[in-house]
Coordinates of C-alpha atoms and ligand atoms in Angstrom, one line a residue:
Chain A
X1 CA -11.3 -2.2 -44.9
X2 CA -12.2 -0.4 -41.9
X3 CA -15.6 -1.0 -40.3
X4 CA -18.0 1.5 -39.8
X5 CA -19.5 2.4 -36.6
X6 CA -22.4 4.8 -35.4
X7 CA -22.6 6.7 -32.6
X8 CA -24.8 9.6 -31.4
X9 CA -25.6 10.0 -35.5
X10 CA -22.2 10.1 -36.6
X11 CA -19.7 7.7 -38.2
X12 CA -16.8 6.5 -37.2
X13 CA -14.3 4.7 -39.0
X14 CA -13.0 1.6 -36.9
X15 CA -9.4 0.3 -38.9
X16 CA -7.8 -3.0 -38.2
X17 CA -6.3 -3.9 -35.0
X18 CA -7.9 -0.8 -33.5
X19 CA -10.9 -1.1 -31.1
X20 CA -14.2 0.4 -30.9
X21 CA -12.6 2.2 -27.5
X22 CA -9.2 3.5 -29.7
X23 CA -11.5 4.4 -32.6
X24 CA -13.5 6.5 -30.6
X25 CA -11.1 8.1 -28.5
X26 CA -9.4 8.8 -31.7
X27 CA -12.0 11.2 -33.0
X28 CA -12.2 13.0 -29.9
X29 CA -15.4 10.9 -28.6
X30 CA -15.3 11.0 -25.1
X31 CA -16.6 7.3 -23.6
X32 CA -15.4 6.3 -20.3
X33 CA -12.3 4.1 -20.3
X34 CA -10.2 3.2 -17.3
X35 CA -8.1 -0.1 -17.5
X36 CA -8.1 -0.7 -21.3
X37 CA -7.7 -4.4 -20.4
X38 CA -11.0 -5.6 -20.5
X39 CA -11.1 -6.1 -16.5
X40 CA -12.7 -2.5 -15.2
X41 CA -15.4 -2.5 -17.6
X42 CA -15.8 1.2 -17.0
X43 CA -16.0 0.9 -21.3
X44 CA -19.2 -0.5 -21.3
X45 CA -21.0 0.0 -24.1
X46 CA -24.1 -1.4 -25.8
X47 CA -24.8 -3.0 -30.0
X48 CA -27.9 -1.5 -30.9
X49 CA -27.4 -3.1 -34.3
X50 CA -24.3 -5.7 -35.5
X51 CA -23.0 -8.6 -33.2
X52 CA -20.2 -7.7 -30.7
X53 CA -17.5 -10.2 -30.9
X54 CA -17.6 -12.9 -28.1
X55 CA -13.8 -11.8 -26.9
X56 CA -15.2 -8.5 -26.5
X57 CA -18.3 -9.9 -23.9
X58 CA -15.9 -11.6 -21.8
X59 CA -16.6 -11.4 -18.3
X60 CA -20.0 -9.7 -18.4
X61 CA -23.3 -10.9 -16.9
X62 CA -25.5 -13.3 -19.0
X63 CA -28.0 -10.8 -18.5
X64 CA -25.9 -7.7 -20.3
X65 CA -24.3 -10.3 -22.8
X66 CA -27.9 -10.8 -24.1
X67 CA -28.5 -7.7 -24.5
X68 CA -25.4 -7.5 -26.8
X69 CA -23.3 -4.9 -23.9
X70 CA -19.9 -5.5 -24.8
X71 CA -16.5 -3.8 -23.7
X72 CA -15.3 -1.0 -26.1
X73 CA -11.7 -1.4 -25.2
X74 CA -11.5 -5.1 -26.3
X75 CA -13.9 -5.0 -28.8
X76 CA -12.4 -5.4 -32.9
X77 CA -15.6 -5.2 -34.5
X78 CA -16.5 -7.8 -37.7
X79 CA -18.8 -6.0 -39.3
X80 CA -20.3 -2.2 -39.1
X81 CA -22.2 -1.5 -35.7
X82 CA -24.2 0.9 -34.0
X83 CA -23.7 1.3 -30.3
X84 CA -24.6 3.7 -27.3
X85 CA -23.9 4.0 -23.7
X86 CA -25.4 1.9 -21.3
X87 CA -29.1 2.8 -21.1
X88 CA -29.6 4.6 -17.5
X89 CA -31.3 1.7 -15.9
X90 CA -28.7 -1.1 -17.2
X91 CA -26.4 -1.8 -14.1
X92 CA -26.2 1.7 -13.2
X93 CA -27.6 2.8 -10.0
X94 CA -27.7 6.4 -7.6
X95 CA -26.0 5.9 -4.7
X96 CA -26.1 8.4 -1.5
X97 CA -22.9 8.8 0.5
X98 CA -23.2 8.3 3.9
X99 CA -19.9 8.4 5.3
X100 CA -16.4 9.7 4.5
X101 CA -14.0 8.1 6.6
X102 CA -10.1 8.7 7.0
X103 CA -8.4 5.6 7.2
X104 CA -4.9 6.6 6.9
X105 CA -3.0 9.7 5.5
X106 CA -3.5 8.4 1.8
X107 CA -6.9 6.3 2.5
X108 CA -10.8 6.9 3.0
X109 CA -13.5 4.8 3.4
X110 CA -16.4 5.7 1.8
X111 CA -19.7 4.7 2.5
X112 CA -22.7 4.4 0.0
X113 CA -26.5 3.4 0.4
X114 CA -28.4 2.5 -2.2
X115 CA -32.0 3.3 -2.4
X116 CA -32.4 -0.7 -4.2
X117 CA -30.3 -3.5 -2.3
X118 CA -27.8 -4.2 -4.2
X119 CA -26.5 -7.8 -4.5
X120 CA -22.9 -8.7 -4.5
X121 CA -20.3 -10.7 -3.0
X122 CA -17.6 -9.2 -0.8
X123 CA -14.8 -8.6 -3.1
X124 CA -16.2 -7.7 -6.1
X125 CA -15.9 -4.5 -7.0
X126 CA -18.2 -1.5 -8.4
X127 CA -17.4 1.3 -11.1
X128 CA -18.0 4.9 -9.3
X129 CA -18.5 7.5 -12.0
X130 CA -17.5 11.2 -11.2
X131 CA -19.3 12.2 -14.6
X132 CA -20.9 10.3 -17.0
X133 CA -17.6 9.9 -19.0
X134 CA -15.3 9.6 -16.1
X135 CA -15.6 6.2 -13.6
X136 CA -13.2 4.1 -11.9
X137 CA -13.2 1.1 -10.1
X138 CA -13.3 0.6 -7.0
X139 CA -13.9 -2.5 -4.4
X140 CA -16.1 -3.8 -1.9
X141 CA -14.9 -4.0 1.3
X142 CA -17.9 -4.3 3.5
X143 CA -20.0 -7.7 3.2
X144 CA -23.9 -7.8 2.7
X145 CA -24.9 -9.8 6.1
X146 CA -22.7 -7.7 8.1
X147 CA -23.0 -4.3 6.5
X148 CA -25.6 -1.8 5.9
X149 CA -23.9 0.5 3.5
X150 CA -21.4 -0.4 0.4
X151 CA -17.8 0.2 1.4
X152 CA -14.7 1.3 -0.2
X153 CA -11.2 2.2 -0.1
X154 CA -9.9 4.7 -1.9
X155 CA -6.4 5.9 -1.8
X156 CA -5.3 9.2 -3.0
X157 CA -3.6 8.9 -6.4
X158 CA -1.4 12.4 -7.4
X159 CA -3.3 14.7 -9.7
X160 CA -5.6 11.4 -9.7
X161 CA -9.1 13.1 -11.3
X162 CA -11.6 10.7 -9.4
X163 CA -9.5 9.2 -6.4
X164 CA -9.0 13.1 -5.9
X165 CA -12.4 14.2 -6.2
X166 CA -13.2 11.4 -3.5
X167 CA -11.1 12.8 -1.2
X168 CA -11.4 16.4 -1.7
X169 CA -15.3 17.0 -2.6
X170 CA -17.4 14.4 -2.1
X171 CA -19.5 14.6 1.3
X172 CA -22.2 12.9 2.7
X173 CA -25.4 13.1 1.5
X174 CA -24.1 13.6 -2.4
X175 CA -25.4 12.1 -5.0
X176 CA -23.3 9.4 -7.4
X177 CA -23.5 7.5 -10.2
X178 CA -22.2 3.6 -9.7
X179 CA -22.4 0.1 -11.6
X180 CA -23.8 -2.8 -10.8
X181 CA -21.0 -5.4 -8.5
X182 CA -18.3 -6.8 -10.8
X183 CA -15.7 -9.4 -10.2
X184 CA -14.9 -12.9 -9.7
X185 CA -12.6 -12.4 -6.7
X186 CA -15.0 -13.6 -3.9
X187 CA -15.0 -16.5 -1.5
X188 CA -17.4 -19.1 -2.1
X189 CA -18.5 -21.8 0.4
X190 CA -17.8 -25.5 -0.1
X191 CA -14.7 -26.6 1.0
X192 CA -14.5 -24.9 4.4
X193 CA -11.4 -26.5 5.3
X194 CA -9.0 -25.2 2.3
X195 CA -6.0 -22.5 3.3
X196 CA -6.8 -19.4 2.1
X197 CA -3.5 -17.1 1.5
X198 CA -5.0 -13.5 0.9
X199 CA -2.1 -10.6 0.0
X200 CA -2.9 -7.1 -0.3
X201 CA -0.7 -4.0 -1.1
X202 CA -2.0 -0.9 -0.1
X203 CA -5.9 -0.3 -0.6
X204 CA -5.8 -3.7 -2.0
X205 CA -6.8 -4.3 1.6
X206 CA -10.4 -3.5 0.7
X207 CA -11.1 -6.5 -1.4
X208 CA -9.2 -8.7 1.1
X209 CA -11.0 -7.4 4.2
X210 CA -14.4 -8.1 2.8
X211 CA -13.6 -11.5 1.7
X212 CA -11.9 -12.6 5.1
X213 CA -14.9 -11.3 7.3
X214 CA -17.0 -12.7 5.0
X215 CA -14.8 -16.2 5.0
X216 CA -15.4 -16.0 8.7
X217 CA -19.6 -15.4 8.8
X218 CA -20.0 -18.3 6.2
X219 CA -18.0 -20.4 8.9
X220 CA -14.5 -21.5 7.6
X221 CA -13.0 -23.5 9.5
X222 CA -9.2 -23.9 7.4
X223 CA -6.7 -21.2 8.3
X224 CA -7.4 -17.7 6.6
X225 CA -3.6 -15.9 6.3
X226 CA -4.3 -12.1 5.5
X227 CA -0.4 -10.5 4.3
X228 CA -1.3 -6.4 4.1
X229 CA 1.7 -5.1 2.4
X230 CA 2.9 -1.5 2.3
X231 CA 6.0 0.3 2.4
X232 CA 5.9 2.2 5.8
X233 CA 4.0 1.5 8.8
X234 CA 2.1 5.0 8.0
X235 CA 0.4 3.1 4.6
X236 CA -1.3 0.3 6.9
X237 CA -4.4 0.8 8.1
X238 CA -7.3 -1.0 9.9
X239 CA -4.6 -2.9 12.2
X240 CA -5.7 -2.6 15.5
X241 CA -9.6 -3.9 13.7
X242 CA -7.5 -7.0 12.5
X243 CA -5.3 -8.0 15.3
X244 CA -8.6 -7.9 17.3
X245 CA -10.0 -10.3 14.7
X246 CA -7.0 -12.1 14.7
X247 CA -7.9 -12.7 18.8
X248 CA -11.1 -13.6 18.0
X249 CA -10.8 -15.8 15.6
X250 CA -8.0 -18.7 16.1
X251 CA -7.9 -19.9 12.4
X252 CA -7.8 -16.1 11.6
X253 CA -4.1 -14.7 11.2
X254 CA -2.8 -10.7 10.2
X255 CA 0.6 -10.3 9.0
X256 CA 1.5 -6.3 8.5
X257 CA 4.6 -6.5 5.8
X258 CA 6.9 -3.5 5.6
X259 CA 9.3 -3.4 2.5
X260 CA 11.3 -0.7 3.2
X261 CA 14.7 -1.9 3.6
X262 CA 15.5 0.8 6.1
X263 CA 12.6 -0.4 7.7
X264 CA 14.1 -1.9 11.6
X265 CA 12.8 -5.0 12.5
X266 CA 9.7 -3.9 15.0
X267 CA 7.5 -6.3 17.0
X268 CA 4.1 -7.0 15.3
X269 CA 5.5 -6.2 12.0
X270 CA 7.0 -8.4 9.3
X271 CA 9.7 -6.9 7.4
X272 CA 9.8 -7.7 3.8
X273 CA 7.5 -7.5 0.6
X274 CA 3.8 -9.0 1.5
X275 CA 4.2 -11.8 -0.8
X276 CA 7.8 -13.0 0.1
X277 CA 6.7 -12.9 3.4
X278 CA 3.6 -15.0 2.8
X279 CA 6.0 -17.6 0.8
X280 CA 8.4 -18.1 3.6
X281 CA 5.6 -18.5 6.4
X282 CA 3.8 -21.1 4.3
X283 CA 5.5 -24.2 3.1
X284 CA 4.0 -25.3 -0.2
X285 CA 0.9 -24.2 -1.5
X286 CA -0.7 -26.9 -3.0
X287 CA -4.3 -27.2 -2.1
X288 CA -4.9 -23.3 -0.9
X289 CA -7.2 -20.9 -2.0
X290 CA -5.5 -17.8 -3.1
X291 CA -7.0 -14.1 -3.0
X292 CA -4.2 -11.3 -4.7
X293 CA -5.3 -7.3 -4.7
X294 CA -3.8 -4.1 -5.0
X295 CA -0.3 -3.4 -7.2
X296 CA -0.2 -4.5 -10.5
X297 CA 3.3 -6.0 -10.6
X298 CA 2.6 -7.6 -7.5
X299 CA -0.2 -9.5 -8.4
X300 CA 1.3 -10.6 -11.5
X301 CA 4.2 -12.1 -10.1
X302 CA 2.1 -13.1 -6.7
X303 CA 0.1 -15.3 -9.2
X304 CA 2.9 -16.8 -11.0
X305 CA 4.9 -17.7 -7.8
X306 CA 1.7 -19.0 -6.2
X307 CA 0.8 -21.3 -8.8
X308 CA 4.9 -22.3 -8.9
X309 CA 4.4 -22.7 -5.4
X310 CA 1.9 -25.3 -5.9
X311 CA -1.5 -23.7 -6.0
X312 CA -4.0 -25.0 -9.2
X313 CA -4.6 -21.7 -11.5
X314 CA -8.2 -22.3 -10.8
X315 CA -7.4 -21.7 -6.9
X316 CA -5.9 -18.2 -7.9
X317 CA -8.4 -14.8 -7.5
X318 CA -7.0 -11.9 -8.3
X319 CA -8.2 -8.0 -8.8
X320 CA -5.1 -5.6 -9.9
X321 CA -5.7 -2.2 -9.6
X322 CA -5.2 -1.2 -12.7
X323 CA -4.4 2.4 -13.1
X324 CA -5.5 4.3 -16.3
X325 CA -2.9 5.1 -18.6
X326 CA -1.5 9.0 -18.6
Chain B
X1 CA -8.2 -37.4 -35.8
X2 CA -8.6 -40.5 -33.9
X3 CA -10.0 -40.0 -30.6
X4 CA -9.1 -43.1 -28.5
X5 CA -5.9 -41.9 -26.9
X6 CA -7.9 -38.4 -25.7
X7 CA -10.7 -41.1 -24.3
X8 CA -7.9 -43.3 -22.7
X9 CA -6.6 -40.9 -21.0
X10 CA -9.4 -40.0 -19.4
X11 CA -11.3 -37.3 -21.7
X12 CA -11.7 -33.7 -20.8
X13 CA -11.2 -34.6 -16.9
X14 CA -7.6 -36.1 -17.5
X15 CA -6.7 -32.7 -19.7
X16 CA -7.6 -30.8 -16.9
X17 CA -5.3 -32.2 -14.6
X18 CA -2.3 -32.3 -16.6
X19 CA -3.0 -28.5 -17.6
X20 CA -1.5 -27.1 -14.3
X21 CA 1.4 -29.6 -14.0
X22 CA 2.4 -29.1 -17.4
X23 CA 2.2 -25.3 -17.8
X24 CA 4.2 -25.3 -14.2
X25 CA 6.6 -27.2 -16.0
X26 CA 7.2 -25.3 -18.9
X27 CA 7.5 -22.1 -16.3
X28 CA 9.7 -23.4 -14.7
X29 CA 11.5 -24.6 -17.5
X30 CA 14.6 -21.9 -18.0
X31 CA 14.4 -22.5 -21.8
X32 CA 11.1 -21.8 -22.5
X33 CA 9.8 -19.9 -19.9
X34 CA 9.8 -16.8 -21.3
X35 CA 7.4 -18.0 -24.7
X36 CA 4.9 -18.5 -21.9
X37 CA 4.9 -16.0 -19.7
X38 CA 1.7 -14.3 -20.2
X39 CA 0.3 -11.8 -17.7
X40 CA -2.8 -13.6 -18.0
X41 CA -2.5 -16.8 -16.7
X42 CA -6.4 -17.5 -17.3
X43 CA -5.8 -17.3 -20.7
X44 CA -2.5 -19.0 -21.4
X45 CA -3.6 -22.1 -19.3
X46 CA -6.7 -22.4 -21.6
X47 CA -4.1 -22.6 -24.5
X48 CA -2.1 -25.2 -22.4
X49 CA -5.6 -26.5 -22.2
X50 CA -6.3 -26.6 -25.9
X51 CA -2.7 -27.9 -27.0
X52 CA -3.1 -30.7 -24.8
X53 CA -6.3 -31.7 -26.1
X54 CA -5.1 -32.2 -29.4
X55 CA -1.6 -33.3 -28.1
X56 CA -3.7 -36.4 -26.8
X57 CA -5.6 -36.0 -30.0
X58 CA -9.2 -35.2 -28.7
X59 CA -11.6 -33.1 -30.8
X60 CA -9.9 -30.0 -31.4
X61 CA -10.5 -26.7 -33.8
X62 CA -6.7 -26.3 -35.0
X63 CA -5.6 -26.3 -38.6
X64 CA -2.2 -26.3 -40.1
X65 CA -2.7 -22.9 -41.0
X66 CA -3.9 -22.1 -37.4
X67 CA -1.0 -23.5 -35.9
X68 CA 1.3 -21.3 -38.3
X69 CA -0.6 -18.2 -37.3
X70 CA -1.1 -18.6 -33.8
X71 CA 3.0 -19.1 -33.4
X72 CA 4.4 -16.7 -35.7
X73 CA 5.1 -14.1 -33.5
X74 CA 7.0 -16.1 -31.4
X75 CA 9.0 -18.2 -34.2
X76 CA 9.9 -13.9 -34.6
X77 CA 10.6 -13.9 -30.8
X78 CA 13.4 -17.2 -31.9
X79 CA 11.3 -20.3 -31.4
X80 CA 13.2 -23.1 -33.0
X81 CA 13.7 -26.8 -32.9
X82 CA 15.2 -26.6 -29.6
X83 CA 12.1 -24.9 -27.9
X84 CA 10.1 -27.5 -30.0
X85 CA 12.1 -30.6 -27.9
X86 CA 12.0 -29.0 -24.8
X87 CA 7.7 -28.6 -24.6
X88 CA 7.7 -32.1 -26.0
X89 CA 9.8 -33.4 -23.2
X90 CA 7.8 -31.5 -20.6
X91 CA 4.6 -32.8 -21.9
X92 CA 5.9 -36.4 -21.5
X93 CA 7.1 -35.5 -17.7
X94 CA 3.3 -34.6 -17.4
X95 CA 2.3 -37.8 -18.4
X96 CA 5.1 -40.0 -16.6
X97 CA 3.7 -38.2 -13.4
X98 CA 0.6 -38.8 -13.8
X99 CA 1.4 -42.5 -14.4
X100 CA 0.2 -42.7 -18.3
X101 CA 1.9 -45.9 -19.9
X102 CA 5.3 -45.4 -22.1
X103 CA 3.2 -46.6 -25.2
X104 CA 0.5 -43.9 -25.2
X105 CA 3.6 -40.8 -23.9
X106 CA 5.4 -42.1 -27.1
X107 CA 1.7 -41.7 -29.3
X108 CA 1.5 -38.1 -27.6
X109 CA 5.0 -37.2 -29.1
X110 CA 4.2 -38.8 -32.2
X111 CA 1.1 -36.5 -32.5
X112 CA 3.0 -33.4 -31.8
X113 CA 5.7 -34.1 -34.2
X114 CA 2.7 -34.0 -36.7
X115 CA 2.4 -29.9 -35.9
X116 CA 5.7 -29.0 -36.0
X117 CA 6.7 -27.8 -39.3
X118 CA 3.8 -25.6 -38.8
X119 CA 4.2 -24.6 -35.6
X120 CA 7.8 -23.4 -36.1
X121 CA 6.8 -21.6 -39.2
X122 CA 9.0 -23.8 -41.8
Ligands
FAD1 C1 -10.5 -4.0 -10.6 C2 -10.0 -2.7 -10.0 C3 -10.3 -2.5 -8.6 C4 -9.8 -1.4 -8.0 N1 -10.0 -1.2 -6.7 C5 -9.5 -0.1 -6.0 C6 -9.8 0.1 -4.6 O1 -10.4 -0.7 -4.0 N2 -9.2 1.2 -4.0 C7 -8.5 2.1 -4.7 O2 -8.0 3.1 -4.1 N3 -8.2 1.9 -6.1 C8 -8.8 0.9 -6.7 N4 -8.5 0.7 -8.1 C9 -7.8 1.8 -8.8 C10 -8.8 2.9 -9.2 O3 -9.8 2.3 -10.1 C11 -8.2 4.1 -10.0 O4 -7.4 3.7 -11.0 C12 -7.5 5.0 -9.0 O5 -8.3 5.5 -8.0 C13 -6.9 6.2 -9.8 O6 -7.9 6.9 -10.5 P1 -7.9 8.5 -10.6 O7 -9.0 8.9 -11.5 O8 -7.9 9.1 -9.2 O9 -6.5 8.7 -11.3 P2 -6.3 9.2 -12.8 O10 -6.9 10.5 -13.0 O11 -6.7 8.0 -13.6 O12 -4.8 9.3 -12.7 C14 -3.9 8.3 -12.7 C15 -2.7 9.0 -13.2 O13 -1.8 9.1 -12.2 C16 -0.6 8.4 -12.6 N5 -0.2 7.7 -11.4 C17 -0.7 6.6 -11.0 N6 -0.2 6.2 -9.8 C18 0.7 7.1 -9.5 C19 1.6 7.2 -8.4 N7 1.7 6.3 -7.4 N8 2.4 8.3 -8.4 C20 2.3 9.2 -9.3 N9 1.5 9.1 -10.4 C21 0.7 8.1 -10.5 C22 -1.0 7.5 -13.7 O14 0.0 7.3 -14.6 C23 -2.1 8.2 -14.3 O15 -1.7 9.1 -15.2 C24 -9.0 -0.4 -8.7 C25 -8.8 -0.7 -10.1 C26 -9.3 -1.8 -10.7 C27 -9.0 -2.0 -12.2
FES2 S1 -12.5 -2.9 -19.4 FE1 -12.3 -1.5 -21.0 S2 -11.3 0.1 -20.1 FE2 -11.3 -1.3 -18.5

């Protein structure tokens, strides 16, 4: 028996083993979507009658859980619901762009203020909606104590609808539409002596960035690896800012990884895939802290060599960059 | 379901700590591997987690029928006895390393030989 859901006064028909997101999309309902993994929460969506399943709350605030929020794209529904899109005011703020900075051929930084402060931890990252059924997610590379505005990099995706509207039309002093911070890849204090391995491909640098510098201002004393990997020198970016930080800061280290195999062996640069690199430089990781961004497929495997390499699954942060589907 | 052995062992904390050796184990583990390689390693551990716990017989939520559910797609996949012997003898590595007694390893095997008619789907 399929369960019955209501949205904006119509029915929808929810079968087995399809979600609320599916179900929707199905009928030609556009909701935003992103991910479909339940880690982008671009899906959000809101029980205004019925229980959302627990599995389909995982990973939200307290604060939304209670007010039965819940993620479309993971959600099987139990019993007939009706849901809405997030109320205006729940997590979703206006945002002012302030700057639009190229970083690299493919990367900008993008600067927001907020008219309310927003709190979050260097790392996390927000949703940035183009429309109100179009957001992505994108993360936080600046750090609250250091920074005035939110920071982000975005790369340039082909045809990509919102990395693409980033680059191409949004200036400062535009109005946009973003979530509140999400994520669990941060550094926390405690410990200030643990290793902590960070590898980034690509814009995966952003989360990475933010967390180091914030690492640093909180006062870590263990050494802080950062392993930016790309496949060209072109796709780095930020590297003169880091090998400065690198000079500064003695427990501090920058490794640039190119994978290119044509790539000839150039001083300053590592040659080899980010993680491989990081693996032969470091013997054993049992006992580090471990921060992963950027490629999918990296990440994955990064997280599985890591934890084979010693490192408790508890140790392991991680954001991929999820891509939506075609 | 007797709860001394999960209590001897140390409770919750002692689970825990076995978790990450054992699931690095099985990983590791050419022959079985693949059953547990899950992109989500969050999630897989906390079923490492919850095996464990009633491998040491702690207070658990698993039925027969549970266990026959929960595996069936991968008895489809080819789980058989062999798979069966191999998690077994992993799990008692886990426990050798982390110096548990002979007498309460060969209780833990004795526990898991309890689930596996269901587990394997026969
Ligand atoms: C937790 C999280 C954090 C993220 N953080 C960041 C971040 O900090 N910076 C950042 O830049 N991105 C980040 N992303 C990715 C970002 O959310 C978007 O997915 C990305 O910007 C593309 O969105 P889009 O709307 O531009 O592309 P879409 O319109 O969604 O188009 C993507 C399409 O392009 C295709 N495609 C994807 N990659 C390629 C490629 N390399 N070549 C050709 N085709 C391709 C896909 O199949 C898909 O059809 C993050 C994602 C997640 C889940
Ligand atoms: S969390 Fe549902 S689409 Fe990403």
């Amino acid at each position: 028996m399929p369960t019955k859901l209501l949205f904006e006064d119509n029915t929808y028909d929810c079968n087995q083993n399809e979600s609320v997101l599916d179900a929707l999309i199905g009928h030609g309902v556009p909701v935003p979507h992103s991910c479909r993994s339940g880690s982008c929460q671009t899906c959000l969506m809101r029980a205004t009658k019925g229980t959302p399943p627990e599995s389909a709350q995982k990973g939200l605030k307290e604060t939304l859980k209670a007010q039965n929020y819940f993620l479309a794209c993971s959600c099987h529904p139990q019993e007939d619901m009706e849901i809405a899109l997030p109320d205006a005011d729940a997590g979703r703020f206006k945002a002012t762009v302030k700057t639009v900075e190229t970083l690299s051929h493919d990367i900008v930084c993008l600067g927001l203020h907020c008219e309310q402060p927003v709190d979050y931890r260097a790392g996390q990252f927000i949703n940035l909606f183009k429309d109100s059924t179009l957001g992505r997610s994108y993360s936080l590379a600046s750090v609250p104590t250091r920074d005035t505005h939110l920071k982000l990099h975005v790369r340039k995706v082909p045809e990509g609808r919102v990395s693409g509207w980033i680059h191409h039309q949004l200036k400062p002093g535009d109005s946009v539409e973003i979530s509140q911070p999400i994520g669990n890849c941060f550094y926390v204090s405690g410990n200030p002596e643990q290793g902590l391995l960070l590898i980034g491909t690509g814009s995966g640098l952003a989360p990475l960035y933010g967390i180091a510098l914030d690492a640093i201002t909180q006062g870590h004393t263990g050494p802080i690896r950062l392993y930016h990997g790309s496949r060209n020198i072109e796709g780095l970016y930020l590297t003169e800012e880091l090998r400065a930080l690198a000079k500064q800061h003695p427990n501090f280290s920058y490794t640039p990884c190119i994978s290119n195999t044509e790539f000839v062996a150039q001083e300053g640069y590592a040659t080899g895939r980010a993680l491989d690199v990081a693996l032969a430089d470091i013997n054993g990781l049992s006992g580090w802290r471990i921060f992963l961004c950027g490629n999918p497929d990296m990440v994955k495997s990064a997280k599985k060599k890591a934890f084979l390499s010693g490192a408790a699954i508890k140790d392991i942060y991680a954001d991929a960059f999820t891509l939506a589907a075609a | 379901m007797n709860n001394t052995l999960f209590n001897n062992l140390g409770g919750e904390g002692a689970v825990d700590a076995a978790v990450d050796i054992f699931y690095r184990k099985v990983l590791s583990d050419d022959r079985i591997s693949d059953f547990f390689d899950d992109v989500d390693m969050e999630r897989q551990a906390a079923k490492q987690k919850a095996f464990l716990t009633m491998a040491f017989g702690g207070p658990n939520q698993y039925s027969g029928m549970d266990m026959r559910r929960g595996h069936a797609h991968l008895v489809a996949k080819g789980l058989n006895d062999s798979h069966f012997d191999a998690v077994v003898e992993n799990l008692a590595a886990t426990l050798k390393e982390l110096n548990v007694s002979q007498e309460y390893i060969s209780e833990v095997a004795a526990l898991c030989e309890t689930t596996r008619s269901d587990v394997l789907g026969k």
